[in-house]
PDB file of C-alpha atoms in Angstrom:
ATOM      1  CA  UNK A  72       0.593 -18.141  25.531  1.00 42.00           C
ATOM      2  CA  UNK A  73       1.027 -21.781  26.478  1.00 42.00           C
ATOM      3  CA  UNK A  74       1.350 -24.245  23.654  1.00 44.00           C
ATOM      4  CA  UNK A  75      -1.444 -26.809  23.563  1.00 48.00           C
ATOM      5  CA  UNK A  76      -2.038 -29.978  21.610  1.00 56.00           C
ATOM      6  CA  UNK A  77      -5.521 -29.045  20.394  1.00 73.00           C
ATOM      7  CA  UNK A  78      -4.269 -28.383  16.879  1.00 81.00           C
ATOM      8  CA  UNK A  79      -6.288 -25.166  16.602  1.00 89.00           C
ATOM      9  CA  UNK A  80      -4.256 -22.273  15.210  1.00 93.00           C
ATOM     10  CA  UNK A  81      -5.196 -18.817  16.379  1.00 95.00           C
ATOM     11  CA  UNK A  82      -4.459 -15.777  14.234  1.00 93.00           C
ATOM     12  CA  UNK A  83      -2.017 -13.351  15.876  1.00 94.00           C
ATOM     13  CA  UNK A  84      -3.938 -10.994  18.172  1.00 94.00           C
ATOM     14  CA  UNK A  85      -7.115 -13.082  17.982  1.00 96.00           C
ATOM     15  CA  UNK A  86      -9.958 -11.964  20.250  1.00 96.00           C
ATOM     16  CA  UNK A  87     -13.290 -13.799  20.522  1.00 96.00           C
ATOM     17  CA  UNK A  88     -16.109 -11.919  18.822  1.00 96.00           C
ATOM     18  CA  UNK A  89     -19.882 -12.066  19.069  1.00 94.00           C
ATOM     19  CA  UNK A  90     -19.874 -12.200  15.235  1.00 96.00           C
ATOM     20  CA  UNK A  91     -18.642 -15.807  15.477  1.00 96.00           C
ATOM     21  CA  UNK A  92     -20.487 -18.948  16.513  1.00 97.00           C
ATOM     22  CA  UNK A  93     -20.437 -19.037  20.325  1.00 97.00           C
ATOM     23  CA  UNK A  94     -17.716 -21.317  21.737  1.00 97.00           C
ATOM     24  CA  UNK A  95     -16.381 -22.362  18.349  1.00 97.00           C
ATOM     25  CA  UNK A  96     -12.985 -24.081  18.211  1.00 96.00           C
ATOM     26  CA  UNK A  97     -11.071 -20.761  18.069  1.00 97.00           C
ATOM     27  CA  UNK A  98     -12.880 -19.346  21.079  1.00 97.00           C
ATOM     28  CA  UNK A  99     -12.358 -22.539  23.052  1.00 98.00           C
ATOM     29  CA  UNK A 100      -8.660 -22.543  22.166  1.00 97.00           C
ATOM     30  CA  UNK A 101      -8.375 -18.858  23.121  1.00 98.00           C
ATOM     31  CA  UNK A 102      -9.853 -19.513  26.570  1.00 98.00           C
ATOM     32  CA  UNK A 103      -7.888 -22.765  27.014  1.00 98.00           C
ATOM     33  CA  UNK A 104      -4.649 -20.848  26.425  1.00 97.00           C
ATOM     34  CA  UNK A 105      -5.746 -17.953  28.626  1.00 98.00           C
ATOM     35  CA  UNK A 106      -6.568 -20.332  31.499  1.00 98.00           C
ATOM     36  CA  UNK A 107      -3.355 -22.345  31.084  1.00 98.00           C
ATOM     37  CA  UNK A 108      -1.240 -19.161  31.009  1.00 97.00           C
ATOM     38  CA  UNK A 109      -2.944 -17.887  34.161  1.00 97.00           C
ATOM     39  CA  UNK A 110      -2.377 -21.221  35.892  1.00 97.00           C
ATOM     40  CA  UNK A 111       1.289 -21.281  34.811  1.00 96.00           C
ATOM     41  CA  UNK A 112       1.795 -17.762  36.234  1.00 94.00           C
ATOM     42  CA  UNK A 113       0.248 -18.722  39.567  1.00 92.00           C
ATOM     43  CA  UNK A 114       2.310 -21.913  39.833  1.00 91.00           C
ATOM     44  CA  UNK A 115       5.506 -20.025  38.972  1.00 91.00           C
ATOM     45  CA  UNK A 116       4.779 -17.400  41.646  1.00 86.00           C
ATOM     46  CA  UNK A 117       4.024 -20.146  44.177  1.00 82.00           C
ATOM     47  CA  UNK A 118       7.317 -21.864  43.418  1.00 82.00           C
ATOM     48  CA  UNK A 119       9.132 -18.546  43.909  1.00 80.00           C
ATOM     49  CA  UNK A 120       7.409 -18.057  47.263  1.00 75.00           C
ATOM     50  CA  UNK A 121       8.389 -21.540  48.392  1.00 72.00           C
ATOM     51  CA  UNK A 122      11.972 -20.952  47.284  1.00 71.00           C
ATOM     52  CA  UNK A 123      12.086 -17.622  49.171  1.00 70.00           C
ATOM     53  CA  UNK A 124      10.624 -19.206  52.305  1.00 68.00           C
ATOM     54  CA  UNK A 125      13.266 -21.929  52.221  1.00 64.00           C
ATOM     55  CA  UNK A 126      16.096 -19.409  51.759  1.00 65.00           C
ATOM     56  CA  UNK A 127      14.887 -16.813  54.230  1.00 61.00           C
ATOM     57  CA  UNK A 128      15.057 -18.544  57.572  1.00 55.00           C
ATOM     58  CA  UNK A 129      13.790 -15.576  59.617  1.00 54.00           C
ATOM     59  CA  UNK A 130      16.848 -15.239  61.863  1.00 60.00           C
ATOM     60  CA  UNK A 131      16.614 -11.488  62.402  1.00 63.00           C
ATOM     61  CA  UNK A 132      18.228 -10.677  65.754  1.00 70.00           C
ATOM     62  CA  UNK A 133      15.806  -7.827  66.431  1.00 74.00           C
ATOM     63  CA  UNK A 134      12.432  -9.057  67.683  1.00 75.00           C
ATOM     64  CA  UNK A 135      10.547  -6.263  65.878  1.00 77.00           C
ATOM     65  CA  UNK A 136      12.255  -7.138  62.575  1.00 72.00           C
ATOM     66  CA  UNK A 137      11.447 -10.801  63.087  1.00 69.00           C
ATOM     67  CA  UNK A 138       7.793 -10.030  63.870  1.00 76.00           C
ATOM     68  CA  UNK A 139       7.556  -7.873  60.765  1.00 75.00           C
ATOM     69  CA  UNK A 140       9.050 -10.649  58.613  1.00 73.00           C
ATOM     70  CA  UNK A 141       6.710 -13.254  60.081  1.00 74.00           C
ATOM     71  CA  UNK A 142       3.718 -11.000  59.389  1.00 79.00           C
ATOM     72  CA  UNK A 143       4.863 -10.500  55.789  1.00 75.00           C
ATOM     73  CA  UNK A 144       5.201 -14.260  55.293  1.00 76.00           C
ATOM     74  CA  UNK A 145       1.824 -14.908  56.894  1.00 81.00           C
ATOM     75  CA  UNK A 146       0.192 -12.532  54.397  1.00 82.00           C
ATOM     76  CA  UNK A 147       2.134 -14.157  51.544  1.00 77.00           C
ATOM     77  CA  UNK A 148       1.051 -17.647  52.603  1.00 79.00           C
ATOM     78  CA  UNK A 149      -2.618 -16.573  52.814  1.00 84.00           C
ATOM     79  CA  UNK A 150      -2.290 -15.143  49.300  1.00 81.00           C
ATOM     80  CA  UNK A 151      -0.806 -18.416  48.072  1.00 80.00           C
ATOM     81  CA  UNK A 152      -3.661 -20.348  49.690  1.00 84.00           C
ATOM     82  CA  UNK A 153      -6.189 -18.193  47.809  1.00 88.00           C
ATOM     83  CA  UNK A 154      -4.224 -18.813  44.620  1.00 88.00           C
ATOM     84  CA  UNK A 155      -4.247 -22.572  45.265  1.00 89.00           C
ATOM     85  CA  UNK A 156      -8.049 -22.369  45.359  1.00 93.00           C
ATOM     86  CA  UNK A 157      -7.947 -20.312  42.155  1.00 95.00           C
ATOM     87  CA  UNK A 158      -5.891 -23.039  40.425  1.00 96.00           C
ATOM     88  CA  UNK A 159      -8.656 -25.483  41.335  1.00 96.00           C
ATOM     89  CA  UNK A 160     -11.227 -23.184  39.670  1.00 97.00           C
ATOM     90  CA  UNK A 161      -8.980 -22.870  36.605  1.00 98.00           C
ATOM     91  CA  UNK A 162      -8.731 -26.671  36.414  1.00 98.00           C
ATOM     92  CA  UNK A 163     -12.539 -26.873  36.605  1.00 98.00           C
ATOM     93  CA  UNK A 164     -12.850 -24.365  33.747  1.00 98.00           C
ATOM     94  CA  UNK A 165     -10.367 -26.380  31.655  1.00 98.00           C
ATOM     95  CA  UNK A 166     -12.411 -29.513  32.388  1.00 98.00           C
ATOM     96  CA  UNK A 167     -15.584 -27.694  31.251  1.00 98.00           C
ATOM     97  CA  UNK A 168     -13.815 -26.829  27.981  1.00 98.00           C
ATOM     98  CA  UNK A 169     -12.989 -30.502  27.423  1.00 97.00           C
ATOM     99  CA  UNK A 170     -16.557 -31.544  28.292  1.00 97.00           C
ATOM    100  CA  UNK A 171     -18.141 -28.940  26.008  1.00 95.00           C
ATOM    101  CA  UNK A 172     -19.783 -27.062  28.893  1.00 96.00           C
ATOM    102  CA  UNK A 173     -17.512 -24.014  29.005  1.00 98.00           C
ATOM    103  CA  UNK A 174     -19.073 -20.606  28.486  1.00 98.00           C
ATOM    104  CA  UNK A 175     -22.570 -21.595  29.530  1.00 98.00           C
ATOM    105  CA  UNK A 176     -24.225 -20.578  32.801  1.00 98.00           C
ATOM    106  CA  UNK A 177     -24.469 -23.460  35.272  1.00 96.00           C
ATOM    107  CA  UNK A 178     -27.804 -22.051  36.519  1.00 96.00           C
ATOM    108  CA  UNK A 179     -29.649 -20.983  33.355  1.00 96.00           C
ATOM    109  CA  UNK A 180     -27.736 -22.745  30.584  1.00 96.00           C
ATOM    110  CA  UNK A 181     -27.503 -19.419  28.747  1.00 97.00           C
ATOM    111  CA  UNK A 182     -24.215 -18.308  27.145  1.00 98.00           C
ATOM    112  CA  UNK A 183     -21.990 -16.211  29.418  1.00 98.00           C
ATOM    113  CA  UNK A 184     -20.939 -13.006  27.661  1.00 97.00           C
ATOM    114  CA  UNK A 185     -17.544 -13.072  25.949  1.00 98.00           C
ATOM    115  CA  UNK A 186     -16.599  -9.845  27.762  1.00 97.00           C
ATOM    116  CA  UNK A 187     -17.303 -11.494  31.124  1.00 97.00           C
ATOM    117  CA  UNK A 188     -15.369 -14.626  30.177  1.00 98.00           C
ATOM    118  CA  UNK A 189     -12.437 -12.576  28.937  1.00 97.00           C
ATOM    119  CA  UNK A 190     -12.349 -10.620  32.209  1.00 97.00           C
ATOM    120  CA  UNK A 191     -13.037 -13.680  34.400  1.00 97.00           C
ATOM    121  CA  UNK A 192     -12.382 -16.875  32.446  1.00 98.00           C
ATOM    122  CA  UNK A 193     -13.387 -19.038  35.426  1.00 98.00           C
ATOM    123  CA  UNK A 194     -16.924 -17.570  35.483  1.00 98.00           C
ATOM    124  CA  UNK A 195     -19.629 -20.208  35.769  1.00 98.00           C
ATOM    125  CA  UNK A 196     -22.685 -17.929  35.694  1.00 97.00           C
ATOM    126  CA  UNK A 197     -24.023 -15.046  33.661  1.00 97.00           C
ATOM    127  CA  UNK A 198     -23.872 -11.679  35.407  1.00 96.00           C
ATOM    128  CA  UNK A 199     -27.629 -11.835  36.033  1.00 95.00           C
ATOM    129  CA  UNK A 200     -27.452 -15.312  37.584  1.00 95.00           C
ATOM    130  CA  UNK A 201     -24.414 -14.282  39.658  1.00 95.00           C
ATOM    131  CA  UNK A 202     -26.232 -11.198  40.977  1.00 94.00           C
ATOM    132  CA  UNK A 203     -29.320 -13.271  41.852  1.00 93.00           C
ATOM    133  CA  UNK A 204     -27.081 -15.807  43.600  1.00 92.00           C
ATOM    134  CA  UNK A 205     -25.371 -13.050  45.610  1.00 93.00           C
ATOM    135  CA  UNK A 206     -28.727 -11.484  46.568  1.00 91.00           C
ATOM    136  CA  UNK A 207     -29.998 -14.874  47.778  1.00 90.00           C
ATOM    137  CA  UNK A 208     -26.741 -15.441  49.673  1.00 88.00           C
ATOM    138  CA  UNK A 209     -27.075 -12.037  51.370  1.00 83.00           C
ATOM    139  CA  UNK A 210     -30.680 -12.803  52.411  1.00 80.00           C
ATOM    140  CA  UNK A 211     -29.552 -16.083  53.994  1.00 73.00           C
ATOM    141  CA  UNK A 212     -26.684 -14.377  55.823  1.00 69.00           C
ATOM    142  CA  UNK A 213     -29.007 -11.704  57.186  1.00 66.00           C
ATOM    143  CA  UNK A 214     -31.385 -14.321  58.672  1.00 59.00           C
TER     144      UNK A 214
END
């Protein structure tokens, strides 16, 4: 995991537990590292994509091969755009850690479950609040 300057040492194999105080310094450090590692992976993949795009100049003589290559790159660029948006959400989560707001639902203020945060560390709502939000969104779309 990425090295941080928080000064908090995590035991090898540490996993947040509901037996601990919610969002204690170890849990915050665990999620900070998890988010930074995820961001680093995305940025590394993006750099590789850019490098490959610069090297592969799409000069296939066959028009079908060229079309296939252009389609592949179009899909890759859309994926990278989604990942760019994901990096923004990761940065927001890291900011919430620094501001002491991480792990709490932005709608209810209730703690978000550790299992949910471990699976989706950028979560901003409890599962219940997220489901209510999605139901309300669906109602508005159906109007």
